[in-house]
PDB file of C-alpha atoms in Angstrom:
ATOM      1  CA  MET A   1       0.000   0.000   0.000  1.00 90.00           C
ATOM      2  CA  PRO A   2       1.296   3.495  -0.785  1.00 95.00           C
ATOM      3  CA  GLU A   3       2.305   5.575   2.237  1.00 97.00           C
ATOM      4  CA  LEU A   4       3.030   9.085   3.371  1.00 98.00           C
ATOM      5  CA  VAL A   5       6.225   8.773   5.407  1.00 97.00           C
ATOM      6  CA  PHE A   6       7.724  11.650   7.395  1.00 97.00           C
ATOM      7  CA  PHE A   7      11.460  11.356   8.082  1.00 94.00           C
ATOM      8  CA  SER A   8      12.312  13.836  10.823  1.00 90.00           C
ATOM      9  CA  GLY A   9      15.317  14.874  12.838  1.00 81.00           C
ATOM     10  CA  THR A  10      17.476  17.824  13.806  1.00 75.00           C
ATOM     11  CA  MET A  11      19.661  19.683  11.362  1.00 74.00           C
ATOM     12  CA  ASP A  12      22.819  17.847  10.329  1.00 70.00           C
ATOM     13  CA  CYS A  13      21.362  14.353  10.875  1.00 68.00           C
ATOM     14  CA  GLY A  14      21.363  13.277   7.223  1.00 73.00           C
ATOM     15  CA  LYS A  15      17.782  13.912   6.093  1.00 81.00           C
ATOM     16  CA  SER A  16      18.705  15.203   2.634  1.00 81.00           C
ATOM     17  CA  THR A  17      21.322  12.476   2.243  1.00 85.00           C
ATOM     18  CA  LEU A  18      18.629   9.860   2.849  1.00 88.00           C
ATOM     19  CA  ALA A  19      16.296  11.624   0.404  1.00 88.00           C
ATOM     20  CA  LEU A  20      19.003  11.442  -2.263  1.00 89.00           C
ATOM     21  CA  GLN A  21      19.640   7.775  -1.436  1.00 90.00           C
ATOM     22  CA  ILE A  22      15.946   6.939  -1.827  1.00 90.00           C
ATOM     23  CA  GLU A  23      15.927   8.751  -5.174  1.00 91.00           C
ATOM     24  CA  HIS A  24      19.036   6.847  -6.317  1.00 89.00           C
ATOM     25  CA  ASN A  25      17.731   3.431  -5.256  1.00 93.00           C
ATOM     26  CA  ARG A  26      14.373   3.848  -6.968  1.00 93.00           C
ATOM     27  CA  SER A  27      15.665   5.453 -10.150  1.00 91.00           C
ATOM     28  CA  ALA A  28      18.211   2.625 -10.428  1.00 93.00           C
ATOM     29  CA  ARG A  29      15.239   0.211 -10.565  1.00 93.00           C
ATOM     30  CA  GLY A  30      13.648   2.121 -13.418  1.00 95.00           C
ATOM     31  CA  LEU A  31      11.171   4.099 -11.319  1.00 96.00           C
ATOM     32  CA  ALA A  32      10.522   7.773 -11.963  1.00 95.00           C
ATOM     33  CA  GLY A  33      10.185  10.216  -9.110  1.00 95.00           C
ATOM     34  CA  MET A  34       9.200  13.825  -8.639  1.00 95.00           C
ATOM     35  CA  ILE A  35      11.224  15.858  -6.151  1.00 93.00           C
ATOM     36  CA  PHE A  36       9.941  18.967  -4.399  1.00 96.00           C
ATOM     37  CA  THR A  37      12.027  21.207  -2.184  1.00 91.00           C
ATOM     38  CA  ARG A  38      12.082  24.688  -0.746  1.00 88.00           C
ATOM     39  CA  ASP A  39      14.883  26.995   0.383  1.00 74.00           C
ATOM     40  CA  ASP A  40      17.637  24.423  -0.079  1.00 69.00           C
ATOM     41  CA  ARG A  41      21.166  25.540   0.868  1.00 68.00           C
ATOM     42  CA  ALA A  42      22.336  24.899  -2.730  1.00 59.00           C
ATOM     43  CA  GLY A  43      19.862  27.377  -4.192  1.00 70.00           C
ATOM     44  CA  GLU A  44      16.547  27.369  -5.991  1.00 74.00           C
ATOM     45  CA  GLY A  45      15.417  24.114  -7.577  1.00 77.00           C
ATOM     46  CA  LYS A  46      18.050  21.939  -5.893  1.00 77.00           C
ATOM     47  CA  LEU A  47      18.067  19.094  -3.384  1.00 79.00           C
ATOM     48  CA  SER A  48      21.488  18.887  -1.782  1.00 76.00           C
ATOM     49  CA  SER A  49      23.316  17.126   1.001  1.00 73.00           C
ATOM     50  CA  ARG A  50      26.134  18.461   3.139  1.00 67.00           C
ATOM     51  CA  LEU A  51      28.156  15.522   1.816  1.00 66.00           C
ATOM     52  CA  GLY A  52      28.256  17.330  -1.535  1.00 69.00           C
ATOM     53  CA  LEU A  53      25.555  15.392  -3.401  1.00 76.00           C
ATOM     54  CA  VAL A  54      22.990  17.411  -5.335  1.00 78.00           C
ATOM     55  CA  THR A  55      20.148  16.857  -7.803  1.00 81.00           C
ATOM     56  CA  ASP A  56      17.516  18.975  -9.529  1.00 83.00           C
ATOM     57  CA  ALA A  57      14.148  19.501  -7.881  1.00 90.00           C
ATOM     58  CA  VAL A  58      10.959  21.521  -8.225  1.00 90.00           C
ATOM     59  CA  GLU A  59      11.133  24.663  -6.086  1.00 94.00           C
ATOM     60  CA  VAL A  60       7.836  24.972  -4.214  1.00 94.00           C
ATOM     61  CA  GLU A  61       6.234  28.399  -4.247  1.00 94.00           C
ATOM     62  CA  ASP A  62       3.778  29.999  -1.824  1.00 93.00           C
ATOM     63  CA  GLU A  63       0.195  28.897  -2.468  1.00 93.00           C
ATOM     64  CA  GLN A  64       1.311  26.336  -5.066  1.00 97.00           C
ATOM     65  CA  ASP A  65      -1.014  23.340  -5.394  1.00 98.00           C
ATOM     66  CA  LEU A  66       1.344  20.365  -5.355  1.00 98.00           C
ATOM     67  CA  TYR A  67      -1.399  17.846  -6.081  1.00 98.00           C
ATOM     68  CA  ALA A  68      -2.504  19.793  -9.163  1.00 98.00           C
ATOM     69  CA  TYR A  69       1.135  20.055 -10.274  1.00 97.00           C
ATOM     70  CA  VAL A  70       1.564  16.272 -10.201  1.00 98.00           C
ATOM     71  CA  VAL A  71      -1.795  15.640 -11.874  1.00 98.00           C
ATOM     72  CA  ASP A  72      -0.879  18.089 -14.653  1.00 97.00           C
ATOM     73  CA  HIS A  73       2.462  16.336 -15.096  1.00 96.00           C
ATOM     74  CA  LEU A  74       0.745  12.945 -15.399  1.00 97.00           C
ATOM     75  CA  SER A  75      -1.988  14.238 -17.726  1.00 97.00           C
ATOM     76  CA  GLN A  76       0.660  15.505 -20.136  1.00 96.00           C
ATOM     77  CA  GLY A  77       2.179  12.054 -20.425  1.00 95.00           C
ATOM     78  CA  GLY A  78       4.749  12.421 -17.660  1.00 95.00           C
ATOM     79  CA  ARG A  79       5.513   9.693 -15.197  1.00 95.00           C
ATOM     80  CA  ALA A  80       5.742   9.694 -11.415  1.00 96.00           C
ATOM     81  CA  ASP A  81       6.006   6.518  -9.356  1.00 96.00           C
ATOM     82  CA  TYR A  82       6.825   8.293  -6.102  1.00 97.00           C
ATOM     83  CA  VAL A  83       7.285  11.782  -4.675  1.00 97.00           C
ATOM     84  CA  ILE A  84      10.043  13.180  -2.460  1.00 96.00           C
ATOM     85  CA  ALA A  85       9.481  16.414  -0.528  1.00 96.00           C
ATOM     86  CA  ASP A  86      12.590  17.783   1.166  1.00 92.00           C
ATOM     87  CA  GLU A  87      12.613  20.725   3.608  1.00 92.00           C
ATOM     88  CA  ALA A  88       8.981  19.805   4.225  1.00 94.00           C
ATOM     89  CA  GLN A  89       8.844  21.926   7.374  1.00 93.00           C
ATOM     90  CA  PHE A  90       8.682  24.972   5.105  1.00 93.00           C
ATOM     91  CA  LEU A  91       5.526  23.761   3.325  1.00 96.00           C
ATOM     92  CA  ALA A  92       2.132  25.142   4.273  1.00 97.00           C
ATOM     93  CA  PRO A  93      -0.269  22.764   6.061  1.00 97.00           C
ATOM     94  CA  VAL A  94      -2.555  22.770   3.014  1.00 98.00           C
ATOM     95  CA  GLN A  95       0.390  21.599   0.891  1.00 98.00           C
ATOM     96  CA  ILE A  96       0.933  18.702   3.309  1.00 98.00           C
ATOM     97  CA  ASP A  97      -2.724  17.797   2.757  1.00 98.00           C
ATOM     98  CA  GLN A  98      -1.966  17.770  -0.957  1.00 98.00           C
ATOM     99  CA  LEU A  99       0.900  15.318  -0.393  1.00 98.00           C
ATOM    100  CA  ALA A 100      -1.482  13.038   1.500  1.00 98.00           C
ATOM    101  CA  ARG A 101      -3.972  13.270  -1.360  1.00 98.00           C
ATOM    102  CA  MET A 102      -1.265  12.048  -3.775  1.00 98.00           C
ATOM    103  CA  VAL A 103      -1.039   8.885  -1.684  1.00 98.00           C
ATOM    104  CA  ASP A 104      -4.792   8.350  -1.358  1.00 98.00           C
ATOM    105  CA  ASP A 105      -6.002   9.403  -4.824  1.00 97.00           C
ATOM    106  CA  LEU A 106      -2.991   8.728  -7.076  1.00 97.00           C
ATOM    107  CA  GLY A 107      -1.499   5.724  -5.282  1.00 97.00           C
ATOM    108  CA  LEU A 108       1.975   7.275  -4.990  1.00 97.00           C
ATOM    109  CA  ASP A 109       4.440   6.750  -2.190  1.00 97.00           C
ATOM    110  CA  VAL A 110       5.375  10.131  -0.725  1.00 98.00           C
ATOM    111  CA  TYR A 111       8.540  10.582   1.320  1.00 97.00           C
ATOM    112  CA  ALA A 112       8.749  13.860   3.243  1.00 97.00           C
ATOM    113  CA  PHE A 113      11.898  15.022   5.012  1.00 93.00           C
ATOM    114  CA  GLY A 114      12.103  17.860   7.488  1.00 91.00           C
ATOM    115  CA  ILE A 115      12.897  19.380  10.832  1.00 90.00           C
ATOM    116  CA  THR A 116      10.128  19.025  13.403  1.00 89.00           C
ATOM    117  CA  THR A 117      10.754  22.108  15.533  1.00 88.00           C
ATOM    118  CA  ASP A 118      12.255  25.540  14.918  1.00 85.00           C
ATOM    119  CA  PHE A 119      14.970  27.428  16.828  1.00 84.00           C
ATOM    120  CA  ARG A 120      12.451  28.263  19.565  1.00 85.00           C
ATOM    121  CA  SER A 121      11.505  24.576  20.025  1.00 85.00           C
ATOM    122  CA  LYS A 122       8.115  25.295  18.441  1.00 87.00           C
ATOM    123  CA  LEU A 123       6.581  23.027  15.811  1.00 91.00           C
ATOM    124  CA  PHE A 124       6.771  24.169  12.210  1.00 93.00           C
ATOM    125  CA  PRO A 125       3.190  24.233  10.857  1.00 95.00           C
ATOM    126  CA  GLY A 126       4.163  21.930   7.984  1.00 96.00           C
ATOM    127  CA  SER A 127       5.822  19.443  10.328  1.00 95.00           C
ATOM    128  CA  GLN A 128       2.861  19.514  12.680  1.00 96.00           C
ATOM    129  CA  ARG A 129       0.532  18.642   9.820  1.00 97.00           C
ATOM    130  CA  LEU A 130       2.827  15.818   8.742  1.00 97.00           C
ATOM    131  CA  VAL A 131       2.767  14.338  12.238  1.00 96.00           C
ATOM    132  CA  GLU A 132      -1.020  14.525  12.118  1.00 97.00           C
ATOM    133  CA  LEU A 133      -1.380  12.907   8.672  1.00 97.00           C
ATOM    134  CA  ALA A 134       1.600  10.644   8.031  1.00 97.00           C
ATOM    135  CA  ASP A 135       1.174   6.893   7.884  1.00 97.00           C
ATOM    136  CA  ARG A 136       4.595   6.641   9.526  1.00 96.00           C
ATOM    137  CA  VAL A 137       6.933   9.069  11.273  1.00 95.00           C
ATOM    138  CA  GLU A 138      10.549   7.921  11.210  1.00 92.00           C
ATOM    139  CA  VAL A 139      13.086   9.629  13.458  1.00 86.00           C
ATOM    140  CA  LEU A 140      16.457   9.350  11.761  1.00 80.00           C
ATOM    141  CA  GLN A 141      18.956   7.251  13.664  1.00 65.00           C
ATOM    142  CA  VAL A 142      22.085   9.120  12.561  1.00 65.00           C
ATOM    143  CA  GLU A 143      22.553  11.239  15.659  1.00 70.00           C
ATOM    144  CA  ALA A 144      23.768  14.800  15.366  1.00 78.00           C
ATOM    145  CA  LEU A 145      25.913  15.815  18.330  1.00 85.00           C
ATOM    146  CA  CYS A 146      25.943  18.900  20.504  1.00 89.00           C
ATOM    147  CA  TRP A 147      29.307  20.608  21.009  1.00 90.00           C
ATOM    148  CA  CYS A 148      29.485  18.869  24.397  1.00 92.00           C
ATOM    149  CA  GLY A 149      29.264  15.428  22.787  1.00 89.00           C
ATOM    150  CA  ALA A 150      25.721  14.646  23.926  1.00 88.00           C
ATOM    151  CA  ARG A 151      22.966  13.767  21.463  1.00 83.00           C
ATOM    152  CA  ALA A 152      21.634  16.942  19.825  1.00 83.00           C
ATOM    153  CA  THR A 153      17.864  17.284  20.082  1.00 82.00           C
ATOM    154  CA  HIS A 154      17.282  20.995  19.437  1.00 87.00           C
ATOM    155  CA  ASN A 155      18.018  23.458  16.643  1.00 83.00           C
ATOM    156  CA  ALA A 156      19.483  26.825  17.623  1.00 88.00           C
ATOM    157  CA  ARG A 157      19.731  30.005  15.571  1.00 87.00           C
ATOM    158  CA  THR A 158      22.873  32.023  16.155  1.00 88.00           C
ATOM    159  CA  ILE A 159      24.012  35.524  15.347  1.00 86.00           C
ATOM    160  CA  GLY A 160      27.737  35.985  15.647  1.00 83.00           C
ATOM    161  CA  GLY A 161      27.922  32.665  17.499  1.00 83.00           C
ATOM    162  CA  GLU A 162      25.367  33.665  20.154  1.00 86.00           C
ATOM    163  CA  MET A 163      22.006  31.925  20.358  1.00 87.00           C
ATOM    164  CA  VAL A 164      18.867  33.991  19.709  1.00 87.00           C
ATOM    165  CA  VAL A 165      15.270  33.086  20.496  1.00 81.00           C
ATOM    166  CA  GLU A 166      13.406  35.841  18.668  1.00 78.00           C
ATOM    167  CA  GLY A 167      12.810  36.566  14.996  1.00 73.00           C
ATOM    168  CA  ALA A 168      11.030  35.158  11.965  1.00 72.00           C
ATOM    169  CA  GLN A 169      10.461  31.417  12.021  1.00 70.00           C
ATOM    170  CA  VAL A 170      12.137  30.926   8.630  1.00 66.00           C
ATOM    171  CA  VAL A 171      15.542  32.464   7.960  1.00 65.00           C
ATOM    172  CA  VAL A 172      17.673  30.414   5.587  1.00 59.00           C
ATOM    173  CA  GLY A 173      21.149  29.589   6.846  1.00 53.00           C
ATOM    174  CA  ASP A 174      23.414  26.635   7.489  1.00 53.00           C
ATOM    175  CA  VAL A 175      24.894  24.865  10.479  1.00 51.00           C
ATOM    176  CA  ASN A 176      28.172  25.842  12.105  1.00 54.00           C
ATOM    177  CA  GLN A 177      28.431  29.187  10.341  1.00 52.00           C
ATOM    178  CA  ALA A 178      30.199  32.168  11.862  1.00 50.00           C
ATOM    179  CA  GLU A 179      28.376  34.642   9.638  1.00 56.00           C
ATOM    180  CA  ALA A 180      25.570  36.939  10.778  1.00 74.00           C
ATOM    181  CA  VAL A 181      22.888  34.207  10.846  1.00 79.00           C
ATOM    182  CA  GLY A 182      23.808  30.591  11.378  1.00 84.00           C
ATOM    183  CA  TYR A 183      22.428  27.447  12.975  1.00 85.00           C
ATOM    184  CA  GLU A 184      23.752  24.952  15.478  1.00 88.00           C
ATOM    185  CA  VAL A 185      22.388  21.742  16.946  1.00 87.00           C
ATOM    186  CA  LEU A 186      22.391  21.507  20.737  1.00 90.00           C
ATOM    187  CA  CYS A 187      21.345  19.113  23.455  1.00 90.00           C
ATOM    188  CA  ARG A 188      18.324  20.214  25.485  1.00 89.00           C
ATOM    189  CA  ARG A 189      20.438  21.309  28.441  1.00 91.00           C
ATOM    190  CA  HIS A 190      22.585  23.693  26.429  1.00 92.00           C
ATOM    191  CA  HIS A 191      19.627  24.898  24.362  1.00 90.00           C
ATOM    192  CA  ARG A 192      17.882  25.840  27.620  1.00 90.00           C
ATOM    193  CA  ARG A 193      21.019  27.605  28.800  1.00 90.00           C
ATOM    194  CA  ARG A 194      21.540  29.223  25.370  1.00 89.00           C
ATOM    195  CA  MET A 195      25.109  27.976  25.376  1.00 91.00           C
ATOM    196  CA  THR A 196      26.566  27.475  21.908  1.00 92.00           C
ATOM    197  CA  ALA A 197      30.031  26.222  21.037  1.00 89.00           C
ATOM    198  CA  ALA A 198      31.224  29.818  20.654  1.00 87.00           C
ATOM    199  CA  THR A 199      29.856  31.006  23.989  1.00 85.00           C
ATOM    200  CA  ALA A 200      31.225  27.890  25.706  1.00 83.00           C
ATOM    201  CA  ARG A 201      34.704  28.675  24.350  1.00 80.00           C
ATOM    202  CA  ALA A 202      34.346  32.287  25.466  1.00 67.00           C
ATOM    203  CA  ALA A 203      33.393  31.140  28.968  1.00 66.00           C
ATOM    204  CA  ALA A 204      36.392  28.800  29.080  1.00 62.00           C
ATOM    205  CA  LEU A 205      38.674  31.702  28.180  1.00 55.00           C
ATOM    206  CA  SER A 206      37.126  34.060  30.706  1.00 50.00           C
ATOM    207  CA  PRO A 207      39.638  36.046  32.816  1.00 51.00           C
ATOM    208  CA  ASP A 208      37.790  34.740  35.867  1.00 49.00           C
ATOM    209  CA  VAL A 209      39.531  31.441  35.212  1.00 46.00           C
ATOM    210  CA  LEU A 210      43.006  31.331  36.734  1.00 42.00           C
ATOM    211  CA  PRO A 211      45.659  30.947  34.007  1.00 46.00           C
ATOM    212  CA  MET A 212      47.955  27.955  34.042  1.00 45.00           C
ATOM    213  CA  THR A 213      51.661  28.768  34.364  1.00 49.00           C
ATOM    214  CA  SER A 214      54.637  26.584  33.813  1.00 48.00           C
ATOM    215  CA  ALA A 215      56.911  25.782  36.714  1.00 44.00           C
TER     216      ALA A 215
END
């Protein structure tokens, strides 16, 4: 039976890599897929992994009807045996409903990949709708690690290395960046304390710490 499967996890846990692997495995068996994405780090109309892999994709626009897009593709003689939707947290809830309709009405397997919560630990609307509708929710087992070595469970937005908890829900950036806006994965303890790798290093170098001197 066709399914809507939601693969979720923090940033840097291999979601896009798995999406590309699913695409490779199915295309190698002669199946044809349709790939949707939004705000990928590689630019418009791309699905990319931090490992350097990249493929073309359909860039989803605001208010776009994804179900109608696939139906139009099929009606013009195109083929689609499955659908991949990367960065699914950025999709509107109504677009998630359209993915579910592809499964129910068109008999397509749909694989959605995304982050569940934002930098404030609040659910993305698209991810919330996926949790509500998906036949299966798979938490990826490749664990991203906090700077302290513990399992990372939260996504943090940083400005100049310092964690921020206010601002627009969607600001495109990448992990471990020292530029104005970046992202970092943290364990819950350090997310609560707003302690990033940069602020932890700064604290370790604080003048309050007695310097070590050689004998």
